[in-house]
PDB file of C-alpha atoms in Angstrom:
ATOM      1  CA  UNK U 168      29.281  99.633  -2.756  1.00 49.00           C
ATOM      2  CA  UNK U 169      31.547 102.690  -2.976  1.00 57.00           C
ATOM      3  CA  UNK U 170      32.934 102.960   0.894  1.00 56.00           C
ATOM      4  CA  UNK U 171      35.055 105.967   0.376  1.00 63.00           C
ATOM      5  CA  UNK U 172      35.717 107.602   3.778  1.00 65.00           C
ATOM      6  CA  UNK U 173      33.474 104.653   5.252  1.00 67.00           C
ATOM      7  CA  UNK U 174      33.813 101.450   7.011  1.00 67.00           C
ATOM      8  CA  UNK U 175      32.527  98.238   5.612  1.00 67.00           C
ATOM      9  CA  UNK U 176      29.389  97.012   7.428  1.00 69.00           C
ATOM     10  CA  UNK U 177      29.644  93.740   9.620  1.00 75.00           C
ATOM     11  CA  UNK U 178      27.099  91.653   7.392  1.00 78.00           C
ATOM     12  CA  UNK U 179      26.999  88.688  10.082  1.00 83.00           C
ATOM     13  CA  UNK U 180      24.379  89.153  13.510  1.00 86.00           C
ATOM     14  CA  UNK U 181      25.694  90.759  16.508  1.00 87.00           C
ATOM     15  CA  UNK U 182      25.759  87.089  18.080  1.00 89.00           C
ATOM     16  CA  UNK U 183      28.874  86.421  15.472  1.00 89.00           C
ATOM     17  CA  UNK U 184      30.488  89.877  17.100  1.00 87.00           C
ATOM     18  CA  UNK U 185      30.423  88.464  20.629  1.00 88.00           C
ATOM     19  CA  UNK U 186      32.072  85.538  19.460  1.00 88.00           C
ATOM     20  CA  UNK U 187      34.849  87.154  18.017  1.00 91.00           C
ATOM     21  CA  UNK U 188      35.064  89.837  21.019  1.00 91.00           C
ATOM     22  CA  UNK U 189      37.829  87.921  23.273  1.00 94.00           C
ATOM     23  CA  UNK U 190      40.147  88.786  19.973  1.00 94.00           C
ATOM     24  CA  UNK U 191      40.073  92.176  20.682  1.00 93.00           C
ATOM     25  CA  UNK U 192      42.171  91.664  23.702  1.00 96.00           C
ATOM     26  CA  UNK U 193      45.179  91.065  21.704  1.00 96.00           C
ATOM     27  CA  UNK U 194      46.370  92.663  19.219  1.00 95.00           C
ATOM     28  CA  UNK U 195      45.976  92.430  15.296  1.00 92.00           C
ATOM     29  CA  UNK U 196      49.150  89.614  15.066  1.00 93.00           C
ATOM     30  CA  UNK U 197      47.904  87.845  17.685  1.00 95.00           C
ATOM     31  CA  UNK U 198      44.393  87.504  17.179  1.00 94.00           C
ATOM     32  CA  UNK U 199      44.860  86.413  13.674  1.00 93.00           C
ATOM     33  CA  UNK U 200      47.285  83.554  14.559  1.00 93.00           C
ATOM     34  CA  UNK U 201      44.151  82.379  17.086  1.00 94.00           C
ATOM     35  CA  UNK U 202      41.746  82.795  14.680  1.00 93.00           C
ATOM     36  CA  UNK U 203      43.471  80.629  12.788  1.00 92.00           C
ATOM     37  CA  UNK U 204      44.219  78.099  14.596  1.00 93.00           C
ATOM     38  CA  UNK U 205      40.276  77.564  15.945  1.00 94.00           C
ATOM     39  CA  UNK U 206      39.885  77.107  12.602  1.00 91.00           C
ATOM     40  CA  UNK U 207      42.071  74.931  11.851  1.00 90.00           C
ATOM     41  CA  UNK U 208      41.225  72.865  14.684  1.00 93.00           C
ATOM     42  CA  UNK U 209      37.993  73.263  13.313  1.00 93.00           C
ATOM     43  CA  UNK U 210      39.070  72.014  10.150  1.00 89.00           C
ATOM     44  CA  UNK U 211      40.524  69.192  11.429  1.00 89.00           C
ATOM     45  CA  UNK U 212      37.577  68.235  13.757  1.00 92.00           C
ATOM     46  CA  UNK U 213      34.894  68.446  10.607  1.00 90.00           C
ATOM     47  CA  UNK U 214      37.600  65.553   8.701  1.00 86.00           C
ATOM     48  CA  UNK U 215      37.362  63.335  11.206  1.00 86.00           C
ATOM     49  CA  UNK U 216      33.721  63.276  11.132  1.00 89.00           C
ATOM     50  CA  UNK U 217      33.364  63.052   7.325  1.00 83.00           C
ATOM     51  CA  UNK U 218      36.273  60.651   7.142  1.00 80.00           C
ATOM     52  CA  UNK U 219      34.019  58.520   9.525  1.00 82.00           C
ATOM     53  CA  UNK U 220      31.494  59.098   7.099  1.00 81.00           C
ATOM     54  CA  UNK U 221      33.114  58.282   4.008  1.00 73.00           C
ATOM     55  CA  UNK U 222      32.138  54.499   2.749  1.00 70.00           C
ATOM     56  CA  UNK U 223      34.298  51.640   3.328  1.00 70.00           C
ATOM     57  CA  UNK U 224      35.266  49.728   0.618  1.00 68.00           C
ATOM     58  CA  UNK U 225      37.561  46.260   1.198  1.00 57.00           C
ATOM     59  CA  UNK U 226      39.865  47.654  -1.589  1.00 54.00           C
ATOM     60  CA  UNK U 227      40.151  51.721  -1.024  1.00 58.00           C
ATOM     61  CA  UNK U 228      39.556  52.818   2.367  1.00 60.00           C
ATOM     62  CA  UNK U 229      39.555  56.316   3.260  1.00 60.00           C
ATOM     63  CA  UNK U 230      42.594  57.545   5.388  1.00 73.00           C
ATOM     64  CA  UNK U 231      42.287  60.722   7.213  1.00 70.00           C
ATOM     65  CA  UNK U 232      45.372  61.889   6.033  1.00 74.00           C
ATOM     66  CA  UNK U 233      44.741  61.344   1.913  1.00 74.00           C
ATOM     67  CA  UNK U 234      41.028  62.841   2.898  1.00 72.00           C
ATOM     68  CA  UNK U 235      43.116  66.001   4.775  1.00 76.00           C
ATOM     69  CA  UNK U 236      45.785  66.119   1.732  1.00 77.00           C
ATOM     70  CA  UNK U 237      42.193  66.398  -0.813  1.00 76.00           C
ATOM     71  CA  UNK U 238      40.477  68.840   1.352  1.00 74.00           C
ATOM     72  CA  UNK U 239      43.366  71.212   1.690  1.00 76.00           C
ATOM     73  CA  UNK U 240      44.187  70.841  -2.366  1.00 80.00           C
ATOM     74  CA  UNK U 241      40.399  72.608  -2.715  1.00 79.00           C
ATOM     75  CA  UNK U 242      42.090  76.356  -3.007  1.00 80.00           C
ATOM     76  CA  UNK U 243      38.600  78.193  -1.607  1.00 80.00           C
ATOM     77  CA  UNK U 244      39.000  75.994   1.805  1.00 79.00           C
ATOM     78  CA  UNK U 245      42.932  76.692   1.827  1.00 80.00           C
ATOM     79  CA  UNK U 246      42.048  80.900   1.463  1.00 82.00           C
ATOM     80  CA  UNK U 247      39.544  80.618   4.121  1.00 82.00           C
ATOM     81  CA  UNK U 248      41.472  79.080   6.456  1.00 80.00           C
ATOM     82  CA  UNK U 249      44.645  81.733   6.358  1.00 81.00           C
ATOM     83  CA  UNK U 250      42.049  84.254   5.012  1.00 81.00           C
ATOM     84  CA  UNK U 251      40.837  84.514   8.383  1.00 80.00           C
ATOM     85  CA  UNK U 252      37.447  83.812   6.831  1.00 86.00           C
ATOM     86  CA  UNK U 253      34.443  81.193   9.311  1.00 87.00           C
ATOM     87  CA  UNK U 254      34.302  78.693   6.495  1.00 87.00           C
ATOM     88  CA  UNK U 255      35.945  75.859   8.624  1.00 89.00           C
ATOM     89  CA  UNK U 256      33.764  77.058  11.448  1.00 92.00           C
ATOM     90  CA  UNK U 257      30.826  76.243   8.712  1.00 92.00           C
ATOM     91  CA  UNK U 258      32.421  72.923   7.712  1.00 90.00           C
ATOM     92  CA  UNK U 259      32.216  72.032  11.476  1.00 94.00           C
ATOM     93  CA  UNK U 260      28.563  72.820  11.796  1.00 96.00           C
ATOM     94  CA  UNK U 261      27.867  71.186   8.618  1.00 95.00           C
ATOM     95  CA  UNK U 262      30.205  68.088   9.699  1.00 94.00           C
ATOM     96  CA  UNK U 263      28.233  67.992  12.515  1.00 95.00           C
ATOM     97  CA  UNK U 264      24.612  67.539  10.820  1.00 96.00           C
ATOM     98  CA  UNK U 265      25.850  64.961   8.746  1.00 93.00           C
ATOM     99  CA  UNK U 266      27.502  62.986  11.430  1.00 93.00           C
ATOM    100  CA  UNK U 267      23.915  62.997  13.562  1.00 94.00           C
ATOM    101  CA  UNK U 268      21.288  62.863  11.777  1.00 91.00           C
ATOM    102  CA  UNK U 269      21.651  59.071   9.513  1.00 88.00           C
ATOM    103  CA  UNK U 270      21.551  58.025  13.292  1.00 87.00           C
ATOM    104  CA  UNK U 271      17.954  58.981  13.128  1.00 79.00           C
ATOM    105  CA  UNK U 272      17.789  59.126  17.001  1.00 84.00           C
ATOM    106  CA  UNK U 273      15.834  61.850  18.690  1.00 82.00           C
ATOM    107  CA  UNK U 274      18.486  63.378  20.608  1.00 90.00           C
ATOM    108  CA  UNK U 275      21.114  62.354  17.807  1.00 93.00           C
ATOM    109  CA  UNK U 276      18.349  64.581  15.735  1.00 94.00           C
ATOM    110  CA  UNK U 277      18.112  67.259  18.563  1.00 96.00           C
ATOM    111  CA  UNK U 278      21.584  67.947  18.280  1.00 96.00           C
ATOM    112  CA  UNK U 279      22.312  68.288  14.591  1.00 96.00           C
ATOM    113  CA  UNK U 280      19.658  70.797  14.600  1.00 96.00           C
ATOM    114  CA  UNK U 281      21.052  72.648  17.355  1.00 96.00           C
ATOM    115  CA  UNK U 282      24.087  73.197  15.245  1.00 96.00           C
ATOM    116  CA  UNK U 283      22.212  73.619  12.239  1.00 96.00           C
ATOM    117  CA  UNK U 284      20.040  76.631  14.715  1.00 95.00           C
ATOM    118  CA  UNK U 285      23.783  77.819  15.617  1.00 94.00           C
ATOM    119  CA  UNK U 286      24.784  78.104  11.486  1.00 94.00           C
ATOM    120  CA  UNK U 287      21.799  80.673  11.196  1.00 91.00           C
ATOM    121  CA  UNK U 288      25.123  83.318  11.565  1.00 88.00           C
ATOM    122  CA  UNK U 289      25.398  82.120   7.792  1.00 87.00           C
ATOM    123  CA  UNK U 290      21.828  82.063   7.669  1.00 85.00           C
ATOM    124  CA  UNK U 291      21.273  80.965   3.737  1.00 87.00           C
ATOM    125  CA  UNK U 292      22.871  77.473   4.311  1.00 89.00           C
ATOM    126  CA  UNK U 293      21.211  76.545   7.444  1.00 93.00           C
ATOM    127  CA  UNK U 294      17.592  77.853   6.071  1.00 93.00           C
ATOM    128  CA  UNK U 295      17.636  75.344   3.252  1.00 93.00           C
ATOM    129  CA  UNK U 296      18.488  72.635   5.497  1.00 93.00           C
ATOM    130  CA  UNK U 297      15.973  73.220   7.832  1.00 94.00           C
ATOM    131  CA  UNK U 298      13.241  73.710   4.880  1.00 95.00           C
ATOM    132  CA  UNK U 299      14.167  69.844   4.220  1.00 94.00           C
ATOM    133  CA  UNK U 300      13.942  68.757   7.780  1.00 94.00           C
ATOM    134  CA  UNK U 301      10.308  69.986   8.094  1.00 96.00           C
ATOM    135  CA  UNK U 302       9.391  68.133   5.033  1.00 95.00           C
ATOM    136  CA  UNK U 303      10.763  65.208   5.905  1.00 93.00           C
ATOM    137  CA  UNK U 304       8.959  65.731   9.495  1.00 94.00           C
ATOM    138  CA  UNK U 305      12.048  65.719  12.024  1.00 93.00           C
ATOM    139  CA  UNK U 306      10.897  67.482  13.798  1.00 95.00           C
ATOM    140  CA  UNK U 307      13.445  66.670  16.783  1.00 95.00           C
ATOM    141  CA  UNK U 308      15.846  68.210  14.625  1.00 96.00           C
ATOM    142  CA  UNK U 309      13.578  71.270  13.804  1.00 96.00           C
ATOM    143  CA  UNK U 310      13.299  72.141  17.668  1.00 96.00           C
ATOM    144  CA  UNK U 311      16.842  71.712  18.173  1.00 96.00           C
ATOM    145  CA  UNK U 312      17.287  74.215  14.980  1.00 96.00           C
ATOM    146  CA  UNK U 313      14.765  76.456  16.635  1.00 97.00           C
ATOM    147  CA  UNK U 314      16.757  76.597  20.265  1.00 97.00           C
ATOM    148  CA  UNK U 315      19.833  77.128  18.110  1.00 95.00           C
ATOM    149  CA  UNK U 316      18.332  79.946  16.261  1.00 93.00           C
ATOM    150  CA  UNK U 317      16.605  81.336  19.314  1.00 95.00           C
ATOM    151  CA  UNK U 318      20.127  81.185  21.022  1.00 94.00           C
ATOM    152  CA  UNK U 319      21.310  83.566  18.456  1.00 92.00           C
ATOM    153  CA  UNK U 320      18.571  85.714  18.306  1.00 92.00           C
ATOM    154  CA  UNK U 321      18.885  86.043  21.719  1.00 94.00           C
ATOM    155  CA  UNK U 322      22.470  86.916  22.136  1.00 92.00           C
ATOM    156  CA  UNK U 323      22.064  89.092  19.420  1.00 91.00           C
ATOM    157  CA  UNK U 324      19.336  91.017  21.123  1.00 92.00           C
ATOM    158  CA  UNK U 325      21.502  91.505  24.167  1.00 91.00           C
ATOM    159  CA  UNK U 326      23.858  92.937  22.396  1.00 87.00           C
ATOM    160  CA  UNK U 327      21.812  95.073  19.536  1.00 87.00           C
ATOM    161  CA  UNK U 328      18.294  95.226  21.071  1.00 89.00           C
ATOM    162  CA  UNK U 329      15.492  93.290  20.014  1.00 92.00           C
ATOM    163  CA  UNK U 330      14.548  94.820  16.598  1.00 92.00           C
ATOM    164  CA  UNK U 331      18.747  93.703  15.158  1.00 88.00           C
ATOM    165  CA  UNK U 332      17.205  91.830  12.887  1.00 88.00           C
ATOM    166  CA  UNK U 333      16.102  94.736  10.777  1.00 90.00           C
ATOM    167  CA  UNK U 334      18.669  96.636  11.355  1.00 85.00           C
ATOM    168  CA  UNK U 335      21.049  93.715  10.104  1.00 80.00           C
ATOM    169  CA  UNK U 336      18.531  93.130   7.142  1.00 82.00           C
ATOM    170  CA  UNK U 337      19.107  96.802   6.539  1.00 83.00           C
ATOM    171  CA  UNK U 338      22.967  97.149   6.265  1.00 77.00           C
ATOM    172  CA  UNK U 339      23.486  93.533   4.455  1.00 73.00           C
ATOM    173  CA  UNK U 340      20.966  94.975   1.420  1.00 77.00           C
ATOM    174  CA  UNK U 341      23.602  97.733   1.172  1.00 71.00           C
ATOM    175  CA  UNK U 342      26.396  95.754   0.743  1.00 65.00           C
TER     176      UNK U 342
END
């Protein structure tokens, strides 16, 4: 949309806002170089898991250097990590569910759906994820989604009041 003389709307719920708040206590240099590295760690964290997850095979077995060297030669993960953009943070989250939940184990299950409730700040990815965990009737996982996404909600509310969600439906339709 044409922003002339305007400032872009913050398309992610107030929850995401409080997260990032502690930034504002330093200054722009700063908070990017902490942003940053969270993600980064982030990054890093989310390898380990899926390097765990990777199949062994006697002949090629994954390192978690060659799997950080491939990850970081995928340009959009590279950008959002010194783009300042929450994909890493994603990755985690995501790295997370997929860790958990072949463990089929109810609080293994509660857990990966608490993160998946906690990736409703990207809520697209996390909605189609939960659609196949109530078909497939895990429903461990579902009430760990639903504390995750009532976490949000919550937080949100504190901050925006309880009707943010239309408000936030409002300004991401005019972006």
């Amino acid at each position: 949309p044409a922003l002339a003389g305007k400032f872009a709307p913050f398309v992610y719920p107030p929850a995401y806002g409080l997260f990032l708040a502690p930034l504002g206590f330093f200054n722009p240099n700063q908070a990017r170089i902490i942003f940053v590295v969270f993600h980064v760690l982030c990054f890093l964290a989310a390898a380990a898991m899926l390097q765990k997850l990777a199949p062994k095979k006697n002949v090629c077995e994954p390192k978690y250097l060659d799997l950080l060297c491939i990850l970081l030669l995928f340009a959009p993960l590279t950008a959002g990590l010194f783009g300042c953009q929450n994909s890493a943070f994603s990755l985690l989250l995501l790295s997370v569910i997929l860790f958990l939940v072949p463990r089929n184990e109810s609080r293994s299950d509660f857990f990966a759906g608490l993160a998946c409730g906690l990736w409703f700040f990207k809520p697209q990815y996390p909605a189609l994820l939960l659609f196949g965990m109530i078909c497939a009737r895990r429903w461990r996982f579902v009430g760990g989604a639903a504390a995750g996404g009532i976490l949000i909600y919550a937080a949100s509310a504190a901050q925006a009041g309880w009707n943010w969600p239309l408000i936030w439906a409002a300004t991401v339709k005019e972006v």
